PDB file of C-alpha atoms in Angstrom:
ATOM      1  CA  UNK A  15       0.001   0.151  -0.152  1.00  0.00           C
ATOM      2  CA  UNK A  16       1.014   3.504  -0.548  1.00  0.00           C
ATOM      3  CA  UNK A  17       0.488   6.321   1.685  1.00  0.00           C
ATOM      4  CA  UNK A  18       0.605   8.950  -1.048  1.00  0.00           C
ATOM      5  CA  UNK A  19      -2.629  11.127  -0.953  1.00  0.00           C
ATOM      6  CA  UNK A  20      -3.749   9.961   2.398  1.00  0.00           C
ATOM      7  CA  UNK A  21      -4.631  12.454   5.034  1.00  0.00           C
ATOM      8  CA  UNK A  22      -2.952  11.601   8.215  1.00  0.00           C
ATOM      9  CA  UNK A  23      -3.688  13.326  11.596  1.00  0.00           C
ATOM     10  CA  UNK A  24      -0.296  13.534  13.622  1.00  0.00           C
ATOM     11  CA  UNK A  25      -1.002  14.033  17.541  1.00  0.00           C
ATOM     12  CA  UNK A  26       2.068  14.776  19.851  1.00  0.00           C
ATOM     13  CA  UNK A  27       1.592  14.430  23.574  1.00  0.00           C
ATOM     14  CA  UNK A  28       4.112  15.397  26.273  1.00  0.00           C
ATOM     15  CA  UNK A  29       6.948  12.715  26.260  1.00  0.00           C
ATOM     16  CA  UNK A  30       9.451  15.117  25.103  1.00  0.00           C
ATOM     17  CA  UNK A  31      12.432  12.709  25.012  1.00  0.00           C
ATOM     18  CA  UNK A  32      10.807  10.659  22.483  1.00  0.00           C
ATOM     19  CA  UNK A  33      10.274  13.344  19.919  1.00  0.00           C
ATOM     20  CA  UNK A  34      13.945  12.983  18.296  1.00  0.00           C
ATOM     21  CA  UNK A  35      12.606   9.449  17.353  1.00  0.00           C
ATOM     22  CA  UNK A  36       9.239  10.726  15.996  1.00  0.00           C
ATOM     23  CA  UNK A  37      10.207  13.634  13.861  1.00  0.00           C
ATOM     24  CA  UNK A  38      12.059  11.438  11.072  1.00  0.00           C
ATOM     25  CA  UNK A  39       8.963   9.214  10.842  1.00  0.00           C
ATOM     26  CA  UNK A  40       6.755  12.467  10.227  1.00  0.00           C
ATOM     27  CA  UNK A  41       9.180  13.270   7.636  1.00  0.00           C
ATOM     28  CA  UNK A  42       8.789   9.681   6.055  1.00  0.00           C
ATOM     29  CA  UNK A  43       5.255  10.281   5.795  1.00  0.00           C
ATOM     30  CA  UNK A  44       5.538  13.614   4.030  1.00  0.00           C
ATOM     31  CA  UNK A  45       8.251  12.184   1.679  1.00  0.00           C
ATOM     32  CA  UNK A  46       5.856   9.332   1.011  1.00  0.00           C
ATOM     33  CA  UNK A  47       3.076  11.825  -0.087  1.00  0.00           C
ATOM     34  CA  UNK A  48       0.754  11.885   2.656  1.00  0.00           C
ATOM     35  CA  UNK A  49      -0.735  15.064   3.823  1.00  0.00           C
ATOM     36  CA  UNK A  50       0.110  15.417   7.623  1.00  0.00           C
ATOM     37  CA  UNK A  51      -2.012  17.455  10.008  1.00  0.00           C
ATOM     38  CA  UNK A  52      -0.253  18.118  13.207  1.00  0.00           C
ATOM     39  CA  UNK A  53      -2.461  18.066  16.403  1.00  0.00           C
ATOM     40  CA  UNK A  54      -0.541  19.095  19.745  1.00  0.00           C
ATOM     41  CA  UNK A  55      -1.467  19.136  23.502  1.00  0.00           C
ATOM     42  CA  UNK A  56      -0.944  22.073  25.630  1.00  0.00           C
ATOM     43  CA  UNK A  57       2.129  20.355  27.254  1.00  0.00           C
ATOM     44  CA  UNK A  58       3.884  20.315  23.859  1.00  0.00           C
ATOM     45  CA  UNK A  59       3.298  23.756  23.168  1.00  0.00           C
ATOM     46  CA  UNK A  60       3.902  25.388  26.676  1.00  0.00           C
ATOM     47  CA  UNK A  61       6.693  23.174  28.033  1.00  0.00           C
ATOM     48  CA  UNK A  62      10.417  23.780  28.028  1.00  0.00           C
ATOM     49  CA  UNK A  63      12.767  20.964  29.034  1.00  0.00           C
ATOM     50  CA  UNK A  64      16.241  19.704  28.306  1.00  0.00           C
ATOM     51  CA  UNK A  65      15.094  18.267  25.191  1.00  0.00           C
ATOM     52  CA  UNK A  66      13.892  21.588  23.781  1.00  0.00           C
ATOM     53  CA  UNK A  67      11.257  24.404  23.903  1.00  0.00           C
ATOM     54  CA  UNK A  68       7.617  24.006  22.991  1.00  0.00           C
ATOM     55  CA  UNK A  69       7.880  26.689  20.566  1.00  0.00           C
ATOM     56  CA  UNK A  70      10.849  25.195  18.739  1.00  0.00           C
ATOM     57  CA  UNK A  71       9.088  21.880  18.393  1.00  0.00           C
ATOM     58  CA  UNK A  72       5.842  23.629  17.040  1.00  0.00           C
ATOM     59  CA  UNK A  73       8.007  25.455  14.511  1.00  0.00           C
ATOM     60  CA  UNK A  74       9.676  22.368  13.504  1.00  0.00           C
ATOM     61  CA  UNK A  75       6.345  20.441  12.989  1.00  0.00           C
ATOM     62  CA  UNK A  76       4.847  23.086  10.986  1.00  0.00           C
ATOM     63  CA  UNK A  77       7.902  23.389   8.803  1.00  0.00           C
ATOM     64  CA  UNK A  78       8.023  19.639   8.339  1.00  0.00           C
ATOM     65  CA  UNK A  79       4.273  19.286   7.315  1.00  0.00           C
ATOM     66  CA  UNK A  80       3.774  22.524   5.688  1.00  0.00           C
ATOM     67  CA  UNK A  81       0.518  22.839   8.151  1.00  0.00           C
ATOM     68  CA  UNK A  82      -0.187  24.916  11.214  1.00  0.00           C
ATOM     69  CA  UNK A  83      -0.636  22.875  14.194  1.00  0.00           C
ATOM     70  CA  UNK A  84      -4.192  22.216  15.532  1.00  0.00           C
ATOM     71  CA  UNK A  85      -3.892  23.434  19.145  1.00  0.00           C
ATOM     72  CA  UNK A  86      -7.424  23.581  20.598  1.00  0.00           C
ATOM     73  CA  UNK A  87     -10.387  21.148  20.770  1.00  0.00           C
ATOM     74  CA  UNK A  88     -12.404  23.444  18.876  1.00  0.00           C
ATOM     75  CA  UNK A  89      -9.916  23.173  16.069  1.00  0.00           C
ATOM     76  CA  UNK A  90      -9.777  19.471  16.187  1.00  0.00           C
ATOM     77  CA  UNK A  91     -13.416  18.537  16.434  1.00  0.00           C
ATOM     78  CA  UNK A  92     -13.861  18.822  12.546  1.00  0.00           C
ATOM     79  CA  UNK A  93     -11.281  16.578  11.994  1.00  0.00           C
ATOM     80  CA  UNK A  94     -14.293  13.894  12.239  1.00  0.00           C
ATOM     81  CA  UNK A  95     -17.394  14.960  10.355  1.00  0.00           C
ATOM     82  CA  UNK A  96     -15.871  17.993   8.005  1.00  0.00           C
ATOM     83  CA  UNK A  97     -12.256  16.809   7.647  1.00  0.00           C
ATOM     84  CA  UNK A  98     -12.114  13.131   7.812  1.00  0.00           C
ATOM     85  CA  UNK A  99      -8.764  11.484   8.258  1.00  0.00           C
ATOM     86  CA  UNK A 100      -7.643   8.328   6.604  1.00  0.00           C
ATOM     87  CA  UNK A 101      -5.811   7.813   9.952  1.00  0.00           C
ATOM     88  CA  UNK A 102      -4.984   9.320  13.223  1.00  0.00           C
ATOM     89  CA  UNK A 103      -1.701   8.824  14.856  1.00  0.00           C
ATOM     90  CA  UNK A 104      -0.719   9.567  18.270  1.00  0.00           C
ATOM     91  CA  UNK A 105       3.074   9.231  18.812  1.00  0.00           C
ATOM     92  CA  UNK A 106       4.126   9.596  21.422  1.00  0.00           C
ATOM     93  CA  UNK A 107       1.255   8.645  23.464  1.00  0.00           C
ATOM     94  CA  UNK A 108       1.934   9.468  27.112  1.00  0.00           C
ATOM     95  CA  UNK A 109       0.771   7.281  30.044  1.00  0.00           C
ATOM     96  CA  UNK A 110      -1.440  10.433  31.251  1.00  0.00           C
ATOM     97  CA  UNK A 111      -2.929  10.668  27.681  1.00  0.00           C
ATOM     98  CA  UNK A 112      -3.343   6.904  27.395  1.00  0.00           C
ATOM     99  CA  UNK A 113      -5.332   6.661  30.843  1.00  0.00           C
ATOM    100  CA  UNK A 114      -7.579   9.370  29.629  1.00  0.00           C
ATOM    101  CA  UNK A 115      -8.100   8.040  25.932  1.00  0.00           C
ATOM    102  CA  UNK A 116      -8.846   4.539  27.679  1.00  0.00           C
ATOM    103  CA  UNK A 117     -11.759   6.293  29.942  1.00  0.00           C
ATOM    104  CA  UNK A 118     -13.216   8.317  27.179  1.00  0.00           C
ATOM    105  CA  UNK A 119     -11.958  11.567  28.543  1.00  0.00           C
ATOM    106  CA  UNK A 120     -11.447  14.315  25.939  1.00  0.00           C
ATOM    107  CA  UNK A 121      -9.436  17.285  27.425  1.00  0.00           C
ATOM    108  CA  UNK A 122      -6.995  17.837  24.627  1.00  0.00           C
ATOM    109  CA  UNK A 123      -6.844  18.604  20.875  1.00  0.00           C
ATOM    110  CA  UNK A 124      -5.075  15.269  20.357  1.00  0.00           C
ATOM    111  CA  UNK A 125      -7.673  13.248  22.191  1.00  0.00           C
ATOM    112  CA  UNK A 126     -10.623  15.132  20.593  1.00  0.00           C
ATOM    113  CA  UNK A 127      -9.156  14.230  17.017  1.00  0.00           C
ATOM    114  CA  UNK A 128      -8.729  10.555  18.140  1.00  0.00           C
ATOM    115  CA  UNK A 129     -12.315  10.522  19.311  1.00  0.00           C
ATOM    116  CA  UNK A 130     -13.515  12.054  16.121  1.00  0.00           C
ATOM    117  CA  UNK A 131     -11.703   9.771  13.942  1.00  0.00           C
ATOM    118  CA  UNK A 132     -13.025   6.725  15.863  1.00  0.00           C
ATOM    119  CA  UNK A 133     -16.633   8.027  15.272  1.00  0.00           C
ATOM    120  CA  UNK A 134     -15.921   7.705  11.512  1.00  0.00           C
ATOM    121  CA  UNK A 135     -14.660   4.125  12.115  1.00  0.00           C
ATOM    122  CA  UNK A 136     -11.447   5.229  10.824  1.00  0.00           C
ATOM    123  CA  UNK A 137      -7.995   3.963  12.331  1.00  0.00           C
ATOM    124  CA  UNK A 138      -6.252   5.450  15.306  1.00  0.00           C
ATOM    125  CA  UNK A 139      -2.567   4.520  15.374  1.00  0.00           C
ATOM    126  CA  UNK A 140      -0.798   4.942  18.808  1.00  0.00           C
ATOM    127  CA  UNK A 141       2.912   5.005  19.918  1.00  0.00           C
ATOM    128  CA  UNK A 142       3.163   4.663  23.474  1.00  0.00           C
ATOM    129  CA  UNK A 143       5.969   6.217  25.622  1.00  0.00           C
ATOM    130  CA  UNK A 144       5.166   5.543  29.325  1.00  0.00           C
ATOM    131  CA  UNK A 145       7.047   4.717  32.506  1.00  0.00           C
ATOM    132  CA  UNK A 146       3.877   2.757  34.010  1.00  0.00           C
ATOM    133  CA  UNK A 147       2.617   0.581  31.050  1.00  0.00           C
ATOM    134  CA  UNK A 148       3.500  -2.595  33.195  1.00  0.00           C
ATOM    135  CA  UNK A 149       2.259  -0.847  36.375  1.00  0.00           C
ATOM    136  CA  UNK A 150      -1.171   1.180  37.014  1.00  0.00           C
ATOM    137  CA  UNK A 151      -1.573   2.155  33.311  1.00  0.00           C
ATOM    138  CA  UNK A 152      -1.604  -1.721  32.360  1.00  0.00           C
ATOM    139  CA  UNK A 153      -5.195  -1.775  32.458  1.00  0.00           C
ATOM    140  CA  UNK A 154      -5.826   1.158  30.248  1.00  0.00           C
ATOM    141  CA  UNK A 155      -3.313  -0.215  27.872  1.00  0.00           C
ATOM    142  CA  UNK A 156      -5.011  -3.565  27.586  1.00  0.00           C
ATOM    143  CA  UNK A 157      -8.253  -1.729  27.403  1.00  0.00           C
ATOM    144  CA  UNK A 158      -7.071   0.082  24.336  1.00  0.00           C
ATOM    145  CA  UNK A 159      -5.663  -3.027  22.699  1.00  0.00           C
ATOM    146  CA  UNK A 160      -9.245  -4.306  22.808  1.00  0.00           C
ATOM    147  CA  UNK A 161     -10.933  -1.568  21.008  1.00  0.00           C
ATOM    148  CA  UNK A 162     -11.952  -1.852  17.490  1.00  0.00           C
ATOM    149  CA  UNK A 163      -9.950   0.459  15.165  1.00  0.00           C
ATOM    150  CA  UNK A 164      -6.971   1.235  17.598  1.00  0.00           C
ATOM    151  CA  UNK A 165      -3.819   0.073  16.493  1.00  0.00           C
ATOM    152  CA  UNK A 166      -0.295  -0.080  18.243  1.00  0.00           C
ATOM    153  CA  UNK A 167       3.059   0.704  16.813  1.00  0.00           C
ATOM    154  CA  UNK A 168       4.899  -2.479  18.117  1.00  0.00           C
ATOM    155  CA  UNK A 169       6.180  -1.707  21.367  1.00  0.00           C
ATOM    156  CA  UNK A 170       8.606  -3.192  24.229  1.00  0.00           C
ATOM    157  CA  UNK A 171      10.389  -2.552  27.581  1.00  0.00           C
ATOM    158  CA  UNK A 172      12.928   0.376  26.899  1.00  0.00           C
ATOM    159  CA  UNK A 173      15.031  -0.240  30.011  1.00  0.00           C
ATOM    160  CA  UNK A 174      13.933  -3.504  32.029  1.00  0.00           C
ATOM    161  CA  UNK A 175      16.509  -3.080  34.660  1.00  0.00           C
ATOM    162  CA  UNK A 176      16.067   0.435  35.866  1.00  0.00           C
ATOM    163  CA  UNK A 177      12.505   1.220  34.709  1.00  0.00           C
ATOM    164  CA  UNK A 178      10.904  -2.338  34.502  1.00  0.00           C
ATOM    165  CA  UNK A 179       7.274  -0.665  34.077  1.00  0.00           C
ATOM    166  CA  UNK A 180       8.271   1.450  31.128  1.00  0.00           C
ATOM    167  CA  UNK A 181       7.408   0.405  27.570  1.00  0.00           C
ATOM    168  CA  UNK A 182       8.030   2.578  24.402  1.00  0.00           C
ATOM    169  CA  UNK A 183       7.002   2.077  20.816  1.00  0.00           C
ATOM    170  CA  UNK A 184       9.413   1.287  18.100  1.00  0.00           C
ATOM    171  CA  UNK A 185       8.740   4.361  16.115  1.00  0.00           C
ATOM    172  CA  UNK A 186      10.873   3.209  13.011  1.00  0.00           C
ATOM    173  CA  UNK A 187       7.719   0.924  12.431  1.00  0.00           C
ATOM    174  CA  UNK A 188       5.273   3.884  12.304  1.00  0.00           C
ATOM    175  CA  UNK A 189       4.596   3.792   8.425  1.00  0.00           C
ATOM    176  CA  UNK A 190       4.276   0.072   8.302  1.00  0.00           C
ATOM    177  CA  UNK A 191       1.740   0.295  11.260  1.00  0.00           C
ATOM    178  CA  UNK A 192      -0.272   2.926   9.561  1.00  0.00           C
ATOM    179  CA  UNK A 193      -0.477   0.884   6.212  1.00  0.00           C
ATOM    180  CA  UNK A 194      -1.633  -2.298   8.200  1.00  0.00           C
ATOM    181  CA  UNK A 195      -4.110  -0.249  10.057  1.00  0.00           C
ATOM    182  CA  UNK A 196      -5.741   1.398   7.048  1.00  0.00           C
ATOM    183  CA  UNK A 197      -6.435  -2.223   5.816  1.00  0.00           C
ATOM    184  CA  UNK A 198      -7.926  -3.080   9.185  1.00  0.00           C
ATOM    185  CA  UNK A 199      -4.927  -4.932  10.466  1.00  0.00           C
ATOM    186  CA  UNK A 200      -2.520  -4.849  13.337  1.00  0.00           C
ATOM    187  CA  UNK A 201       1.175  -5.098  12.486  1.00  0.00           C
ATOM    188  CA  UNK A 202       2.741  -8.149  14.398  1.00  0.00           C
ATOM    189  CA  UNK A 203       4.366  -8.969  16.581  1.00  0.00           C
ATOM    190  CA  UNK A 204       2.898  -6.060  18.443  1.00  0.00           C
ATOM    191  CA  UNK A 205       5.489  -6.737  21.517  1.00  0.00           C
ATOM    192  CA  UNK A 206       9.095  -6.302  20.541  1.00  0.00           C
ATOM    193  CA  UNK A 207      12.393  -6.205  22.274  1.00  0.00           C
ATOM    194  CA  UNK A 208      12.718  -2.646  22.188  1.00  0.00           C
ATOM    195  CA  UNK A 209      15.415  -2.344  24.579  1.00  0.00           C
ATOM    196  CA  UNK A 210      18.024  -4.083  22.389  1.00  0.00           C
ATOM    197  CA  UNK A 211      17.548  -2.359  19.135  1.00  0.00           C
ATOM    198  CA  UNK A 212      17.426   1.368  20.403  1.00  0.00           C
ATOM    199  CA  UNK A 213      14.767   2.443  17.997  1.00  0.00           C
TER     200      UNK A 213
END
């Protein structure tokens, strides 16, 4: 399958340490001919960390995609009824946003875009990055895995010795996951040895 001409929403949540792994994958989507509409949470916009300032990440994704970020719930809502997406991606998906998504809470533009996409019975692809996937958030992870039209970028433990509950997606499999999701399939295997390959 080709992604050329596909309209893909791309949601970023606040796992700032993961952005360097995600942005090359966004570039691959753009180079494949997809139209990428960036959607961000307030945390992405307004937080400055050792990984960079929010305004710099916003400028970078707008420059990369050629589209202004969707940065409010009001702006995100039309992505379902008026601007249907072929696929909505959330990568990285933090544990905080994952818990809200799994419990039907819609308090950010990214979650509104995901909800609107599911309303159209279109796929939502998530790339998790959370320190408690095997802890308190485990039930939310499993809940999302059981929901129709939600697909996962394959993921695994990124540091099983120092952070045994932490799991992160192998972001290099993003495009393949989208291609599979658009055809209604989950890319397999979904659990990978993430800590060995460093991707």
